[in-house]
Coordinates of C-alpha atoms in Angstrom, one line a residue:
Chain A
M613 CA 38.0 137.7 146.8
R614 CA 36.8 134.1 147.2
W615 CA 37.3 133.6 143.5
V616 CA 40.8 134.8 143.7
V617 CA 41.6 132.5 146.5
L618 CA 40.0 129.6 144.7
I619 CA 41.9 130.3 141.5
L620 CA 45.2 130.5 143.4
A621 CA 44.4 127.3 145.2
A622 CA 43.6 125.5 142.0
A623 CA 46.8 126.8 140.4
G624 CA 48.7 125.6 143.4
V625 CA 47.1 122.2 143.3
A626 CA 47.9 122.0 139.5
A627 CA 51.5 123.0 140.0
A628 CA 52.0 120.5 142.8
G629 CA 50.2 117.9 140.7
W630 CA 52.5 118.5 137.7
V631 CA 55.6 118.2 139.9
V632 CA 54.4 114.9 141.3
W633 CA 53.3 113.7 137.9
D634 CA 56.7 114.7 136.4
R635 CA 58.4 112.5 139.0
V636 CA 56.2 109.5 138.7
R637 CA 55.5 109.4 135.0
G638 CA 57.5 107.3 132.6
P639 CA 60.6 108.5 130.8
T640 CA 60.2 111.3 128.4
A641 CA 62.9 110.3 126.1
T642 CA 62.9 111.8 122.6
P643 CA 64.3 109.8 119.7
I644 CA 67.4 111.3 118.1
A645 CA 65.8 113.1 115.2
D646 CA 68.5 113.9 112.8
F647 CA 70.4 110.6 113.1
S648 CA 71.8 109.5 109.8
A649 CA 74.7 107.2 109.0
P650 CA 76.9 107.1 106.0
F651 CA 75.5 104.9 103.3
V652 CA 78.8 103.1 102.8
F653 CA 78.9 102.0 106.5
G654 CA 76.1 99.6 105.7
R655 CA 73.5 98.1 108.0
F656 CA 73.5 98.5 111.8
A657 CA 71.4 97.3 114.6
V658 CA 70.4 99.0 117.8
P659 CA 68.9 96.7 120.5
P660 CA 65.1 97.0 120.4
D661 CA 65.0 97.7 124.2
N662 CA 67.5 100.5 124.0
A663 CA 66.5 103.0 121.4
M664 CA 68.9 105.9 120.8
T665 CA 67.4 109.0 122.5
Q666 CA 68.8 112.4 123.3
E667 CA 68.2 111.8 127.0
A668 CA 70.0 108.4 127.0
F669 CA 72.9 110.1 125.2
T670 CA 73.1 112.9 127.7
L671 CA 73.0 110.5 130.6
G672 CA 75.6 108.3 129.0
R673 CA 77.8 111.2 128.3
H674 CA 77.7 112.4 131.9
L675 CA 78.4 108.9 133.2
F676 CA 81.2 108.4 130.8
Y677 CA 83.1 111.4 132.1
D678 CA 82.2 111.0 135.8
P679 CA 84.8 109.5 138.1
I680 CA 81.9 108.6 140.5
L681 CA 81.8 105.4 138.4
S682 CA 85.0 104.2 140.1
G683 CA 85.5 102.9 143.6
N684 CA 87.9 105.6 144.5
N685 CA 86.0 108.3 142.6
E686 CA 89.2 109.1 140.6
V687 CA 88.8 107.1 137.4
S688 CA 86.2 107.7 134.8
C689 CA 85.8 105.9 131.4
A690 CA 87.4 109.0 129.9
T691 CA 90.6 108.4 131.9
C692 CA 91.6 105.7 129.4
H693 CA 89.4 106.9 126.5
V694 CA 90.5 110.4 125.7
Q695 CA 88.5 112.1 122.9
E696 CA 91.5 113.8 121.2
L697 CA 93.2 110.4 121.0
A698 CA 90.0 108.9 119.4
F699 CA 89.1 107.6 122.8
T700 CA 92.4 105.8 123.5
D701 CA 94.9 106.8 126.1
G702 CA 98.2 106.9 124.3
L703 CA 99.7 104.1 126.4
A704 CA 100.7 100.6 125.4
K705 CA 98.7 99.2 128.3
S706 CA 96.4 101.1 130.6
P707 CA 97.4 101.4 134.2
T708 CA 95.8 99.4 136.9
L709 CA 94.5 100.8 140.2
S710 CA 97.3 99.1 142.1
G711 CA 100.0 100.7 140.0
G712 CA 100.7 98.0 137.4
E713 CA 99.3 97.7 133.9
L714 CA 96.4 95.8 132.4
D715 CA 96.8 93.0 129.8
F716 CA 95.5 95.1 126.9
S717 CA 95.8 98.5 125.3
S718 CA 92.8 100.8 125.6
M719 CA 90.6 100.4 122.5
S720 CA 89.5 103.3 120.3
L721 CA 85.7 104.0 120.5
A722 CA 84.5 105.0 117.1
N723 CA 81.8 103.7 114.8
L724 CA 80.8 100.9 117.2
L725 CA 77.4 100.6 115.6
W726 CA 79.2 98.8 112.8
G727 CA 81.7 96.0 112.6
Q728 CA 82.0 93.3 115.1
E729 CA 79.2 92.8 117.6
R730 CA 81.7 91.6 120.2
F731 CA 83.7 93.9 122.3
F732 CA 87.2 94.0 124.0
W733 CA 90.3 92.7 122.3
D734 CA 89.3 89.1 123.0
G735 CA 85.6 89.6 122.2
R736 CA 84.4 88.6 125.7
A737 CA 81.3 91.0 125.6
T738 CA 78.6 90.4 123.1
S739 CA 76.9 93.8 123.3
L740 CA 77.9 97.3 124.3
E741 CA 75.4 97.0 127.2
E742 CA 77.3 94.0 128.5
Q743 CA 80.6 95.6 127.9
A744 CA 79.8 98.9 129.6
L745 CA 79.6 97.5 133.2
M746 CA 82.7 95.3 133.0
P747 CA 85.5 97.9 133.4
I748 CA 83.4 99.6 136.2
Q749 CA 83.4 96.4 138.2
H750 CA 86.9 95.1 137.2
P751 CA 89.0 95.3 140.4
E752 CA 92.0 96.8 138.6
E753 CA 90.2 99.1 136.2
M754 CA 87.6 101.1 138.1
G755 CA 87.1 98.8 141.1
Q756 CA 83.5 99.7 141.8
D757 CA 80.8 97.7 143.5
I758 CA 77.8 98.1 141.2
D759 CA 75.2 98.3 144.1
A760 CA 77.4 101.0 145.8
L761 CA 77.5 102.9 142.6
M762 CA 73.7 102.9 142.3
E763 CA 73.5 104.3 145.9
E764 CA 75.9 107.1 144.9
L765 CA 74.0 107.9 141.8
R766 CA 70.6 107.9 143.6
V767 CA 71.9 110.6 146.0
S768 CA 72.4 112.9 143.1
G769 CA 69.3 114.9 142.1
S770 CA 70.6 115.6 138.6
Y771 CA 71.4 111.9 138.0
R772 CA 67.9 110.9 139.3
K773 CA 66.4 113.3 136.9
M774 CA 68.6 112.2 133.9
F775 CA 67.8 108.6 134.6
R776 CA 64.1 109.4 135.0
Q777 CA 63.9 111.2 131.7
A778 CA 65.9 108.6 129.8
Y779 CA 64.8 105.3 131.2
G780 CA 63.0 105.6 134.6
S781 CA 64.9 104.4 137.6
V782 CA 68.6 104.3 138.6
T783 CA 69.6 100.7 137.9
P784 CA 72.7 98.9 136.7
E785 CA 70.8 97.9 133.5
N786 CA 69.9 101.5 132.7
T787 CA 73.5 102.7 133.5
A788 CA 74.7 100.1 130.9
K789 CA 72.1 101.2 128.4
A790 CA 73.1 104.9 128.7
L791 CA 76.8 104.3 128.4
A792 CA 76.1 102.0 125.4
T793 CA 74.0 104.7 123.7
F794 CA 76.8 107.3 124.2
M795 CA 79.4 105.0 122.7
R796 CA 77.1 104.0 119.8
L797 CA 76.8 107.7 118.8
L798 CA 80.5 108.2 118.7
I799 CA 80.5 108.3 114.9
S800 CA 83.5 109.2 112.9
S801 CA 82.5 110.0 109.3
N802 CA 84.2 113.2 108.2
S803 CA 87.8 112.1 107.6
K804 CA 89.4 113.0 104.3
Y805 CA 88.6 109.4 103.2
D806 CA 84.9 110.0 103.9
Q807 CA 85.0 113.2 102.0
Y808 CA 86.7 111.4 99.2
L809 CA 84.0 108.7 99.3
R810 CA 81.3 111.4 99.1
G811 CA 83.1 112.9 96.1
E812 CA 84.0 116.1 97.9
V813 CA 87.8 115.9 97.7
R814 CA 90.5 114.1 95.8
L815 CA 93.2 112.1 97.3
T816 CA 96.8 113.0 96.5
A817 CA 98.6 110.6 94.1
Q818 CA 100.4 109.0 97.1
E819 CA 97.2 108.6 99.1
E820 CA 95.5 107.1 96.1
H821 CA 98.4 104.7 95.6
G822 CA 98.1 103.8 99.3
R823 CA 94.3 103.3 99.0
K824 CA 94.8 100.9 96.1
L825 CA 97.4 98.9 98.0
F826 CA 95.2 98.9 101.1
M827 CA 92.4 97.3 99.0
A828 CA 94.5 94.6 97.3
H829 CA 95.6 91.2 98.2
P830 CA 98.8 90.7 96.2
D831 CA 98.9 88.3 93.4
T832 CA 102.3 87.9 91.7
K833 CA 100.7 85.7 89.0
V834 CA 98.9 88.7 87.6
S835 CA 101.5 91.3 88.8
L836 CA 99.0 92.8 91.3
R837 CA 100.7 94.5 94.2
G838 CA 98.9 94.8 97.5
G839 CA 99.2 95.7 101.2
N840 CA 96.5 93.1 102.0
C841 CA 94.9 95.3 104.6
I842 CA 91.3 94.6 103.2
D843 CA 91.6 90.9 104.1
C844 CA 90.9 92.0 107.7
H845 CA 89.9 95.7 107.6
S846 CA 86.7 96.3 105.7
Q847 CA 87.1 98.7 102.8
F848 CA 84.8 101.6 104.1
L849 CA 84.6 101.0 107.8
T850 CA 88.2 99.9 108.1
S851 CA 87.1 97.8 111.1
G852 CA 86.9 94.0 111.4
F853 CA 84.0 92.2 109.8
R854 CA 80.6 91.9 111.4
D855 CA 79.6 88.3 110.5
A856 CA 80.0 85.7 113.2
L857 CA 83.7 85.7 114.3
D858 CA 85.1 87.0 111.0
G859 CA 86.3 90.1 112.8
F860 CA 89.0 88.3 114.8
S861 CA 92.3 87.2 113.5
N862 CA 95.8 86.0 114.3
N863 CA 98.1 88.6 112.6
G864 CA 101.4 86.9 113.3
L865 CA 102.6 88.7 116.4
D866 CA 103.7 85.7 118.5
S867 CA 104.8 82.1 118.2
D868 CA 102.7 79.2 119.4
E869 CA 104.8 79.0 122.5
T870 CA 104.4 82.6 123.6
M871 CA 101.0 83.4 122.2
P872 CA 98.2 84.6 124.5
D873 CA 94.8 82.8 124.2
G874 CA 92.9 85.7 122.8
L875 CA 89.5 84.7 121.4
M876 CA 90.1 81.1 122.4
A877 CA 89.6 82.1 126.1
V878 CA 86.1 83.0 125.1
T879 CA 85.1 80.3 122.6
G880 CA 87.2 77.4 123.9
N881 CA 88.1 76.6 120.3
P882 CA 91.8 75.9 119.8
A883 CA 91.5 77.3 116.2
H884 CA 90.9 80.7 117.8
K885 CA 94.2 80.8 119.8
G886 CA 95.9 84.1 119.4
F887 CA 92.9 85.7 117.6
F888 CA 92.2 89.3 118.6
K889 CA 89.7 91.8 117.5
V890 CA 90.6 93.6 114.3
P891 CA 90.3 97.2 115.3
T892 CA 89.0 100.1 113.3
L893 CA 91.7 102.1 111.5
R894 CA 89.7 105.2 111.7
N895 CA 91.9 107.9 113.4
I896 CA 94.7 105.4 113.5
A897 CA 97.3 108.1 113.3
V898 CA 96.3 109.4 116.8
T899 CA 95.8 106.0 118.5
A900 CA 99.4 104.8 119.0
P901 CA 100.8 102.6 120.3
Y902 CA 99.4 99.8 118.3
M903 CA 98.2 96.2 118.6
H904 CA 96.3 94.6 121.6
D905 CA 99.4 95.0 123.8
G906 CA 100.6 98.3 122.4
R907 CA 103.9 96.7 121.2
F908 CA 104.4 99.0 118.2
D909 CA 105.0 102.7 118.8
T910 CA 104.5 103.9 115.2
L911 CA 102.7 103.1 112.0
E912 CA 106.1 102.5 110.5
D913 CA 106.7 99.8 113.1
V914 CA 103.3 98.3 112.2
M915 CA 104.1 98.3 108.5
D916 CA 107.5 96.7 109.2
H917 CA 105.7 93.9 111.0
Y918 CA 103.5 93.1 108.1
N919 CA 106.3 93.6 105.6
D920 CA 108.8 91.1 107.0
G921 CA 108.2 90.5 110.6
I922 CA 105.3 88.0 110.6
V923 CA 105.8 85.2 113.2
V924 CA 104.4 81.9 111.9
S925 CA 102.1 79.9 114.1
D926 CA 99.5 77.3 113.7
T927 CA 96.5 79.7 113.8
L928 CA 98.1 82.4 111.7
S929 CA 95.8 83.7 109.1
P930 CA 96.6 81.9 105.8
L931 CA 95.8 85.2 104.0
I932 CA 98.7 86.8 105.9
L933 CA 101.0 83.9 105.4
E934 CA 100.2 83.6 101.7
A935 CA 100.4 87.4 100.9
D936 CA 103.7 88.2 99.3
N937 CA 104.6 90.8 96.7
A938 CA 107.8 89.1 95.7
P939 CA 107.6 86.2 93.3
E940 CA 110.7 84.4 94.5
A941 CA 110.7 82.5 97.8
G942 CA 111.5 84.5 100.9
Q943 CA 114.8 84.2 102.7
G944 CA 113.7 83.3 106.2
T945 CA 111.3 86.2 106.7
V946 CA 107.6 86.2 106.1
G947 CA 105.7 89.3 105.0
L948 CA 104.4 91.5 102.3
R949 CA 107.8 92.5 100.9
M950 CA 106.7 95.9 99.6
T951 CA 109.0 98.7 98.7
P952 CA 109.6 101.7 101.0
D953 CA 107.5 103.9 98.7
E954 CA 104.6 101.5 98.9
I955 CA 104.8 101.4 102.7
Q956 CA 104.8 105.2 102.8
A957 CA 101.9 105.3 100.5
I958 CA 99.8 103.1 102.8
I959 CA 100.7 105.3 105.7
A960 CA 99.7 108.3 103.7
F961 CA 96.3 106.7 103.1
L962 CA 96.0 105.8 106.8
D963 CA 96.5 109.4 107.6
T964 CA 93.4 110.3 105.5
L965 CA 91.4 108.4 108.2
T966 CA 92.0 111.0 110.8
D967 CA 88.7 112.9 111.5
E968 CA 89.4 116.2 113.2
A969 CA 85.7 116.9 113.6
F970 CA 85.3 113.7 115.5
L971 CA 88.3 114.4 117.7
T972 CA 87.0 117.8 118.6
N973 CA 83.2 117.4 118.5
P974 CA 81.9 119.3 121.5
Q975 CA 79.0 116.8 121.8
F976 CA 81.5 114.1 122.7
S977 CA 83.4 116.2 125.2
N978 CA 83.3 116.3 129.0
P979 CA 79.9 117.8 130.0
I980 CA 80.8 118.1 133.7
E981 CA 81.8 121.6 134.7
G982 CA 85.4 121.9 135.7
G983 CA 86.3 118.7 133.9
S984 CA 87.6 115.6 135.6
Chain B
M1357 CA 10.9 81.8 102.6
R1358 CA 12.5 84.6 100.7
P1359 CA 15.0 85.6 103.4
I1360 CA 16.4 82.1 103.6
I1361 CA 17.1 82.1 99.8
V1362 CA 18.9 85.5 100.2
I1363 CA 21.0 84.2 103.1
S1364 CA 21.8 81.0 101.4
A1365 CA 22.9 82.8 98.3
F1366 CA 25.0 85.1 100.4
V1367 CA 26.7 82.2 102.3
A1368 CA 27.3 80.4 99.0
L1369 CA 28.9 83.5 97.6
I1370 CA 31.2 83.9 100.6
A1371 CA 32.2 80.2 100.6
G1372 CA 32.8 80.3 96.9
W1373 CA 35.0 83.4 97.2
F1374 CA 37.1 81.7 99.9
V1375 CA 37.5 78.5 97.9
L1376 CA 38.5 80.3 94.7
N1377 CA 40.6 82.8 96.5
S1378 CA 42.6 80.2 98.4
G1379 CA 43.2 78.4 95.1
Q1380 CA 44.5 81.5 93.4
N1381 CA 46.8 82.6 96.3
K1382 CA 48.0 79.1 97.2
A1383 CA 51.5 79.5 98.6
T1384 CA 54.1 76.8 99.1
P1385 CA 56.5 76.9 102.0
I1386 CA 60.0 75.5 101.2
T1387 CA 63.3 75.1 103.0
L1388 CA 66.5 74.4 101.1
T1389 CA 69.0 72.8 103.5
F1390 CA 72.6 72.7 102.2
H1391 CA 74.9 70.1 103.8
A1392 CA 78.6 70.6 103.4
Q1393 CA 80.4 67.4 102.8
M1394 CA 83.8 66.2 101.7
G1395 CA 82.9 63.3 99.4
D1396 CA 80.3 61.3 101.4
E1397 CA 81.1 62.6 104.9
P1398 CA 80.1 65.8 106.7
L1399 CA 82.8 68.5 106.3
I1400 CA 85.2 68.7 109.3
Y1401 CA 87.2 71.9 109.9
D1402 CA 90.8 72.4 111.1
Q1403 CA 92.2 68.9 110.8
F1404 CA 94.7 67.6 108.3
I1405 CA 92.5 64.7 107.3
Y1406 CA 91.9 65.2 103.6
E1407 CA 94.2 64.1 100.8
N1408 CA 95.5 66.6 98.3
P1409 CA 93.5 65.4 95.3
G1410 CA 96.1 66.0 92.7
G1411 CA 99.4 65.5 94.6
Q1412 CA 101.1 64.9 97.9
G1413 CA 100.1 65.7 101.4
Q1414 CA 97.0 66.3 103.4
F1415 CA 95.0 69.5 103.7
R1416 CA 92.7 71.1 106.3
V1417 CA 89.8 73.5 105.9
R1418 CA 89.7 76.8 107.9
D1419 CA 87.0 78.5 105.9
F1420 CA 84.5 77.5 103.2
R1421 CA 81.7 79.8 102.1
F1422 CA 80.0 81.0 99.0
Y1423 CA 77.3 83.3 97.6
L1424 CA 74.1 81.7 96.3
S1425 CA 71.9 84.3 94.5
N1426 CA 68.9 84.8 92.3
L1427 CA 67.0 82.0 93.7
S1428 CA 63.9 81.2 91.7
F1429 CA 61.2 78.5 91.7
G1430 CA 59.1 77.2 88.8
H1431 CA 55.8 75.5 88.5
G1432 CA 54.6 74.7 85.0
G1433 CA 55.1 77.9 83.1
E1434 CA 55.1 80.1 86.2
T1435 CA 58.2 81.2 88.0
Y1436 CA 58.8 83.1 91.2
A1437 CA 62.0 84.9 91.9
E1438 CA 63.0 85.7 95.4
P1439 CA 63.6 89.5 95.8
D1440 CA 67.0 90.6 96.9
S1441 CA 68.1 87.0 96.7
Y1442 CA 71.7 87.0 98.0
H1443 CA 72.6 84.3 100.5
L1444 CA 76.0 83.8 102.0
L1445 CA 76.2 80.1 102.8
R1446 CA 78.7 79.2 105.5
F1447 CA 79.0 75.9 107.3
D1448 CA 81.1 76.6 110.4
N1449 CA 78.3 75.2 112.7
A1450 CA 77.6 72.0 114.5
D1451 CA 75.6 70.5 111.6
S1452 CA 77.9 71.8 108.8
A1453 CA 74.7 72.9 107.2
H1454 CA 72.9 76.1 106.1
S1455 CA 69.2 76.5 105.5
I1456 CA 67.3 79.0 103.3
T1457 CA 63.6 79.1 104.2
L1458 CA 60.9 80.8 102.2
P1459 CA 57.6 80.5 104.2
E1460 CA 55.4 81.4 101.2
V1461 CA 56.5 80.8 97.6
P1462 CA 53.4 82.1 95.7
L1463 CA 53.1 79.0 93.6
P1464 CA 50.7 75.9 94.0
S1465 CA 53.8 73.8 94.3
V1466 CA 57.5 73.9 93.4
E1467 CA 58.7 71.8 90.5
T1468 CA 62.0 73.4 89.6
V1469 CA 64.7 75.4 91.5
R1470 CA 67.3 77.6 90.0
F1471 CA 70.0 79.8 91.5
L1472 CA 73.5 81.1 90.8
I1473 CA 76.7 80.2 92.6
G1474 CA 78.1 83.7 92.7
V1475 CA 76.6 87.1 92.2
D1476 CA 74.9 88.5 89.1
P1477 CA 76.9 91.3 87.4
A1478 CA 74.6 94.2 88.4
A1479 CA 74.8 93.4 92.1
N1480 CA 78.5 92.4 91.9
T1481 CA 79.5 95.9 90.8
S1482 CA 77.3 97.7 93.3
I1483 CA 78.1 98.7 96.9
E1484 CA 74.5 98.6 97.9
A1485 CA 73.9 96.2 100.8
R1486 CA 71.2 93.7 99.7
G1487 CA 70.4 90.3 101.1
D1488 CA 73.7 89.0 102.5
L1489 CA 75.7 91.3 100.2
D1490 CA 77.8 93.6 102.3
P1491 CA 80.7 95.7 100.9
N1492 CA 82.2 95.8 104.4
S1493 CA 82.3 92.0 104.7
Q1494 CA 85.0 89.4 104.3
M1495 CA 83.5 88.5 100.9
A1496 CA 84.2 91.9 99.4
W1497 CA 87.4 92.3 97.4
N1498 CA 86.8 95.9 96.6
W1499 CA 84.1 97.7 94.6
E1500 CA 86.2 97.8 91.5
V1501 CA 86.3 94.0 91.3
G1502 CA 83.2 92.9 93.1
Y1503 CA 82.7 90.1 95.5
K1504 CA 84.4 86.8 96.1
F1505 CA 81.9 84.2 95.0
V1506 CA 83.5 81.1 96.6
V1507 CA 86.1 81.2 99.4
F1508 CA 88.2 78.3 100.5
E1509 CA 91.1 78.9 103.0
G1510 CA 93.2 76.3 104.7
A1511 CA 96.6 74.7 104.8
L1512 CA 98.5 71.9 103.1
Q1513 CA 100.8 69.6 105.1
V1514 CA 103.5 67.7 103.2
G1515 CA 105.8 65.9 105.6
E1516 CA 106.7 68.6 108.2
D1517 CA 105.9 71.5 105.9
V1518 CA 102.7 73.4 106.3
S1519 CA 101.8 76.0 103.7
P1520 CA 98.7 78.2 103.2
L1521 CA 95.9 77.5 100.8
V1522 CA 93.9 80.4 99.5
Y1523 CA 91.3 80.0 96.8
H1524 CA 89.2 83.1 96.2
V1525 CA 87.1 82.9 93.1
G1526 CA 85.2 85.9 91.9
F1527 CA 84.7 87.9 88.7
S1528 CA 81.2 88.2 87.2
E1529 CA 82.0 85.7 84.4
N1530 CA 82.5 83.0 87.1
A1531 CA 78.9 82.9 88.3
R1532 CA 77.5 79.4 87.5
E1533 CA 73.8 78.5 87.3
V1534 CA 72.4 75.5 89.0
E1535 CA 69.0 74.1 88.2
F1536 CA 67.2 71.0 89.4
S1537 CA 63.7 69.5 89.5
I1538 CA 61.9 68.4 92.6
P1539 CA 59.9 65.1 92.3
A1540 CA 56.2 65.7 93.2
E1541 CA 56.4 63.3 96.2
A1542 CA 59.3 65.2 97.8
L1543 CA 57.0 68.1 98.7
A1544 CA 53.8 66.1 99.3
D1545 CA 52.1 65.4 102.6
G1546 CA 53.3 68.6 104.3
K1547 CA 56.9 68.0 103.5
Q1548 CA 58.7 71.4 103.1
E1549 CA 62.4 70.6 103.2
V1550 CA 64.7 69.8 100.3
N1551 CA 68.2 68.6 101.2
L1552 CA 71.2 69.4 99.1
I1553 CA 74.7 68.1 99.3
V1554 CA 77.5 70.6 98.8
D1555 CA 80.5 68.5 98.0
L1556 CA 83.6 70.5 98.6
A1557 CA 85.8 67.8 97.1
K1558 CA 84.4 68.7 93.7
L1559 CA 86.0 72.1 94.0
F1560 CA 89.4 70.4 93.6
D1561 CA 88.5 67.1 91.9
N1562 CA 86.1 67.5 89.0
A1563 CA 86.6 68.8 85.5
A1564 CA 90.0 70.0 86.6
L1565 CA 92.1 68.0 89.1
I1566 CA 94.0 70.4 91.4
D1567 CA 97.4 69.6 92.9
M1568 CA 97.3 71.9 95.9
Q1569 CA 101.1 71.9 96.1
A1570 CA 101.4 73.2 92.5
L1571 CA 98.5 75.5 92.8
P1572 CA 98.2 76.7 96.4
S1573 CA 96.2 79.8 95.6
V1574 CA 93.8 81.2 93.1
K1575 CA 92.9 84.9 93.3
F1576 CA 93.0 87.2 90.3
N1577 CA 94.3 84.9 87.6
R1578 CA 91.3 84.5 85.3
T1579 CA 92.3 81.1 83.8
D1580 CA 92.7 79.5 87.3
A1581 CA 89.5 81.1 88.5
D1582 CA 87.6 79.9 85.5
A1583 CA 88.9 76.3 86.1
L1584 CA 87.7 76.4 89.7
A1585 CA 84.3 77.9 88.6
D1586 CA 83.8 75.0 86.3
N1587 CA 84.6 72.7 89.2
Y1588 CA 82.2 74.3 91.6
A1589 CA 79.4 74.5 89.0
T1590 CA 78.4 70.9 89.8
M1591 CA 79.3 70.8 93.5
I1592 CA 75.7 71.1 94.6
A1593 CA 73.1 68.4 94.1
P1594 CA 69.8 67.6 95.7
T1595 CA 69.1 64.3 97.5
F1596 CA 65.6 62.9 97.6

């Protein structure tokens, strides 16, 4: 009898000890084991102090979809970043808390591991970790006091547990890291174009025509026709370029008089006036309206802009100003001057960038029961 | 007495091994620093301050960059080739300069330096990311053509008219080899840095004299590209 009591007591002590130990030990995060990235996307870098782990992804996913992140507990990241719209919101400019609209259109979140290492249309954040906390605290976006948010998260047993497993304690830094990890793993790599690059499918004749135009800067001297897309959108990622500030450009939307500052607001360099982040074209067919201010409703409108609607300004990209498919001088308009068939071919190619598996991937969906 | 002899022999052996070994493995640290200039002055971006070499007007520089690849070093009959040697040189920084540092060139010293302006044909037709080669970068045309080797973008102002300047030179045949010798004293006494001038003016005013108004862009026309390649072939020179 004494032995039984002793054994039970020992088991009780062990169980209590495990519970205590589980709560005080460090995070138990497990690296994402089967992570692989398409070869053609090239190199990427994950911050050394924020390794991609299952636990960080799970926490980030919960935070992304939870309106607890906003001051009024009604707005989550997913309010303006809707999965089926490639994490945009379908609006020209996202609404503000006070009923107006923000300066910029909601950006698509896909393949953020590659391309520019600056975030937002004007590049004001230099890492996803830095970016993640900015909309939360912006008075017109989510209007949340970061310390108040930490108090709210600490009240939740499940958040305390998710933070503990991923990072340790509930802190603003760990909140940012988790959201960054979730965003980093929003990878779109199964569009028809990806399948074509892997040699699994053929493009139609029209799509192939569009692909060739996409990849070519026109040169009338050698009768090369081109849509000039590749001068800003990299050939495989279709995003802006990674090096330095190469991924920012003035694409001829506004005159010097009406042009917003764009990247110049961040760098202070007048040569960057009106420069905005070149977005990825992945899933572009579902991310209308287009441009930093959502001024174009359709891809046809976008193509019309590049074809004959370029507004000349001092910082306009010389590659855009110079690119012209017609040998004779233009009559008052600036643009690519392609044929309607060529424009439709480019749009057909852009349609091959839609990745249904990405738009419906259950791992990227709202994990909170009942939705938000 | 005997143990002392054994210990002495052992010490001599170890000392000898270190002396010989260090001689065999002697490595030379070297830094090549490229300074972008227009003529004799440091390159200045974004201002209409440079004369069109072959015609009217003034031009400004928005972008100037190029690939330097297959860097190798010689000493006597030995050569050392840097692996994955693909460097994108850009000068949009405070010093208008770009440095390449090799902490350990496995040669007793460096007497000659060789490299390509451009990219060798094998790498130029590959989409593998090596060194600074990146098929998703601004330097990629597309994988059927390869990389741009030398990029110059800017604008020409003639009177009130401002027009774009776009010179993109690629194609495997336009890689140009550069070779120079380093005088012994330049790397003596712990000196590791070799300074080189990259004279952008030579791109337009060298074997061929370019009128930017008549030839505002060079892209896929092979004759024009070849002329600019012959011009940039001698735009880099060391200064000692």
